[in-house]
Amino acid sequence: GAGVSQSPSNKVTEKGKDVELRCDPISGHTALYWYRQSLGQGLEFLIYFQGNSAPDKSGLPSDRFSAERTGGSVSTLTIQRTQQEDSAVYLCASGLAGNTDTQYFGPGTRLTVL
Amino acid sequence: DQQVKQNSPSLSVQEGRISILNCDYTNSMFDYFLWYKKYPAEGPTFLISISSIKDKNEDGRFTVFLNKSAKHLSLHIVPSQPGDSAVYFCAASAGQGGSEKLVFGKGTKLTVNP
């Protein structure tokens, strides 16, 4: 079956521009997570959606970052006024409520801010 | 402040031998630990997990050991195969395997030589 998909796979933008990254989770998964991996670093938690509950935004690094999940399915991560330090691979994962083992990751979006 | 540490950025072993990947954590609230495997240009894939109520979990060639008093876990792969060559991430959560955000280490790149 279809896994988690993310688009675009690569995004190059200029400093100061806004970008939107998209995640299509596995159908039926109620949990959705965004992480990012900067060069030489581990995955860093950004935000977590679970069903209709308020999202856990505790990992968002600044107010330039926001995310939405529409209809309990597709999610978009928006970065406003991008900075060079935002350059990273942004990974989305989806999963089933109550089971951390089932966080299935997408291939990621590589964001480069020039 | 890194809560999950993988102090070896790389490891090289011979095919057929044992690979031992190590991970240390600092947060005593962590009660669930996971290992993920990542190939280039792909998202991480879940490999094996262990709850803090156990000290060992085995799945085929993969065994994870947890030493709570030392806040240390390790992943053993035996026998190692060339297809095991990948980056291995240690991750931890504080939700007893619920849909909780994961805290990742920086990863260890394993190379298994034929």
Coordinates of C-alpha atoms in Angstrom, one line a residue:
Chain A
G1 CA 0.0 0.0 0.0
A2 CA 1.0 3.7 -0.3
G3 CA 3.3 5.0 2.3
V4 CA 3.8 8.5 3.6
S5 CA 4.5 10.9 0.7
Q6 CA 6.0 14.3 0.8
S7 CA 6.3 17.1 -1.7
P8 CA 8.4 18.6 -3.1
S9 CA 11.3 16.3 -2.7
N10 CA 13.7 19.2 -3.0
K11 CA 13.1 22.9 -2.5
V12 CA 15.6 25.7 -3.1
T13 CA 14.5 29.2 -2.0
E14 CA 16.0 32.6 -1.3
K15 CA 16.4 34.0 2.2
G16 CA 13.3 35.8 3.2
K17 CA 10.8 33.9 1.0
D18 CA 8.0 31.7 2.4
V19 CA 7.8 28.0 1.7
E20 CA 5.2 25.3 2.1
L21 CA 6.0 21.7 2.5
R22 CA 3.3 19.0 2.1
C23 CA 2.8 15.7 3.8
D24 CA 0.3 13.0 2.8
P25 CA 0.1 10.5 5.6
I26 CA -0.9 6.9 5.4
S27 CA -4.7 6.6 5.1
G28 CA -6.3 5.9 8.5
H29 CA -3.4 7.2 10.5
T30 CA -4.6 9.6 13.1
A31 CA -1.2 10.8 14.3
L32 CA 1.1 13.0 12.2
Y33 CA 4.5 14.3 13.1
W34 CA 6.9 16.7 11.6
Y35 CA 10.7 16.4 12.3
R36 CA 13.7 18.0 10.7
Q37 CA 17.3 16.9 10.3
S38 CA 19.9 19.5 9.9
L39 CA 23.3 18.6 8.6
G40 CA 25.2 16.4 11.0
Q41 CA 22.3 16.4 13.5
G42 CA 19.7 13.9 14.6
L43 CA 16.0 14.3 13.8
E44 CA 14.5 17.2 15.7
F45 CA 10.8 17.1 16.7
L46 CA 8.8 20.0 15.4
I47 CA 5.1 19.4 15.8
Y48 CA 2.6 16.6 16.4
F49 CA -1.1 16.2 15.5
Q50 CA -3.3 13.6 17.0
G51 CA -6.9 13.3 15.8
N52 CA -8.9 16.4 16.7
S53 CA -6.7 17.3 19.7
A54 CA -4.8 20.5 19.8
P55 CA -1.4 19.9 18.2
D56 CA 1.8 19.7 20.3
K57 CA 3.8 22.6 18.9
S58 CA 6.5 22.5 21.5
G59 CA 9.3 21.7 19.0
L60 CA 8.7 24.6 16.6
P61 CA 11.9 26.7 16.7
S62 CA 10.2 30.1 16.1
D63 CA 7.0 31.8 15.2
R64 CA 8.0 31.7 11.6
F65 CA 7.1 28.0 11.6
S66 CA 3.5 26.9 11.5
A67 CA 1.7 23.7 10.5
E68 CA -1.8 22.7 9.6
R69 CA -3.6 19.4 9.2
T70 CA -6.7 19.7 7.1
G71 CA -9.5 17.1 7.5
G72 CA -7.4 14.9 9.7
S73 CA -5.3 14.0 6.7
V74 CA -2.9 16.1 4.6
S75 CA -0.6 18.4 6.5
T76 CA 1.4 21.5 5.4
L77 CA 4.4 22.9 7.2
T78 CA 4.9 26.6 6.4
I79 CA 8.1 28.5 7.0
Q80 CA 7.8 32.2 6.7
R81 CA 10.7 34.6 5.9
T82 CA 13.1 31.7 5.6
Q83 CA 16.6 31.9 7.0
Q84 CA 19.7 30.0 6.0
E85 CA 19.6 28.1 9.3
D86 CA 16.3 26.6 8.2
S87 CA 18.1 24.5 5.6
A88 CA 17.5 20.9 6.5
V89 CA 15.6 17.8 5.5
Y90 CA 12.0 18.0 6.8
L91 CA 10.5 14.6 7.5
C92 CA 6.9 13.8 8.1
A93 CA 5.7 10.7 9.8
S94 CA 2.3 9.2 10.4
G95 CA 1.2 6.6 12.9
L96 CA -1.6 4.9 14.8
A97 CA -2.7 6.3 18.1
G98 CA -1.2 4.5 21.1
N99 CA 1.8 2.9 19.3
T100 CA 5.1 4.7 18.9
D101 CA 6.5 1.8 16.9
T102 CA 4.2 2.6 14.0
Q103 CA 5.7 6.0 13.1
Y104 CA 6.1 5.6 9.4
F105 CA 8.4 8.2 7.8
G106 CA 8.1 9.8 4.4
P107 CA 11.2 10.4 2.3
G108 CA 11.5 14.0 3.4
T109 CA 11.8 17.4 1.7
R110 CA 15.3 18.8 1.4
L111 CA 15.1 22.5 1.9
T112 CA 18.0 24.8 0.9
V113 CA 17.8 28.4 1.7
L114 CA 20.3 30.5 -0.2
Chain B
D1 CA 21.5 19.9 25.5
Q2 CA 21.4 16.5 23.8
Q3 CA 19.1 14.1 25.6
V4 CA 20.0 11.2 23.4
K5 CA 23.6 10.7 22.4
Q6 CA 25.2 8.4 19.9
N7 CA 28.9 9.1 20.4
S8 CA 30.2 7.1 17.5
P9 CA 29.4 8.8 14.2
S10 CA 30.6 5.8 12.3
L11 CA 31.3 2.1 12.6
S12 CA 32.9 -0.4 10.2
V13 CA 32.6 -4.2 10.6
Q14 CA 33.3 -7.2 8.5
E15 CA 30.4 -9.2 7.1
G16 CA 29.4 -12.0 9.4
R17 CA 30.8 -10.3 12.5
I18 CA 28.8 -8.6 15.2
S19 CA 27.9 -4.9 15.0
I20 CA 27.3 -3.1 18.3
L21 CA 25.8 0.4 18.2
N22 CA 25.6 2.4 21.4
C23 CA 23.3 5.0 22.7
D24 CA 23.2 7.0 25.9
Y25 CA 20.4 9.1 27.3
T26 CA 20.1 11.7 30.1
N27 CA 16.3 12.1 30.6
S28 CA 15.1 9.7 33.3
M29 CA 11.5 10.2 32.1
F30 CA 12.2 8.3 28.9
D31 CA 10.5 4.9 29.1
Y32 CA 10.5 3.7 25.6
F33 CA 13.4 3.3 23.2
L34 CA 13.6 2.6 19.5
W35 CA 16.1 2.1 16.8
Y36 CA 15.6 3.3 13.3
K37 CA 17.5 2.5 10.2
K38 CA 18.0 5.1 7.4
Y39 CA 19.2 4.7 3.9
P40 CA 20.2 7.7 1.8
A41 CA 17.3 9.7 0.3
E42 CA 14.8 7.7 2.3
G43 CA 13.0 8.3 5.5
P44 CA 14.0 6.3 8.6
T45 CA 12.3 2.9 9.1
F46 CA 11.5 1.3 12.4
L47 CA 13.8 -1.5 13.4
I48 CA 13.3 -2.6 17.0
S49 CA 12.1 -1.2 20.2
I50 CA 12.3 -1.8 24.0
S51 CA 10.2 -0.7 26.9
S52 CA 11.9 0.4 30.1
I53 CA 10.4 -2.6 31.9
K54 CA 12.6 -4.9 29.9
D55 CA 16.3 -5.2 29.6
K56 CA 16.4 -7.1 26.3
N57 CA 14.4 -7.5 23.2
E58 CA 15.3 -9.7 20.3
D59 CA 14.1 -9.9 16.7
G60 CA 16.0 -12.1 14.4
R61 CA 19.5 -10.8 13.9
F62 CA 18.7 -7.7 15.9
T63 CA 18.8 -7.4 19.7
V64 CA 18.5 -4.3 21.8
F65 CA 19.8 -4.2 25.3
L66 CA 18.7 -1.6 27.9
N67 CA 20.7 -0.7 31.0
K68 CA 18.4 1.7 32.9
S69 CA 20.9 2.3 35.8
A70 CA 23.5 3.4 33.3
K71 CA 21.0 5.1 31.0
H72 CA 22.5 3.2 28.1
L73 CA 21.2 1.0 25.3
S74 CA 22.8 -0.9 22.5
L75 CA 21.8 -2.5 19.3
H76 CA 23.5 -5.8 18.4
I77 CA 23.4 -7.1 14.8
V78 CA 24.7 -10.6 14.3
P79 CA 25.7 -11.7 11.8
S80 CA 26.2 -8.4 10.1
Q81 CA 25.4 -8.3 6.3
P82 CA 26.4 -5.7 3.7
G83 CA 22.7 -4.8 3.3
D84 CA 22.8 -3.6 6.9
S85 CA 25.0 -0.7 5.9
A86 CA 22.9 2.4 6.8
V87 CA 22.7 5.2 9.4
Y88 CA 21.2 3.9 12.6
F89 CA 19.3 6.3 14.9
C90 CA 18.5 5.7 18.5
A91 CA 15.3 7.4 19.7
A92 CA 13.5 7.7 23.0
S93 CA 10.0 8.8 24.2
A94 CA 8.3 9.3 27.5
G95 CA 5.0 7.9 26.6
Q96 CA 5.4 4.1 27.2
G97 CA 5.0 3.5 23.5
G98 CA 2.1 5.8 23.0
S99 CA 1.9 8.2 20.1
E100 CA 4.6 10.5 21.6
K101 CA 7.2 12.6 20.0
L102 CA 10.5 11.0 19.6
V103 CA 13.9 12.4 20.7
F104 CA 16.6 11.2 18.3
G105 CA 20.4 10.8 18.6
K106 CA 22.6 12.1 15.7
G107 CA 23.0 8.6 14.3
T108 CA 25.8 6.2 13.6
K109 CA 26.8 5.3 10.1
L110 CA 27.3 1.5 9.9
T111 CA 29.4 0.1 7.0
V112 CA 29.5 -3.7 6.7
N113 CA 32.3 -4.8 4.4
P114 CA 32.0 -7.9 2.3

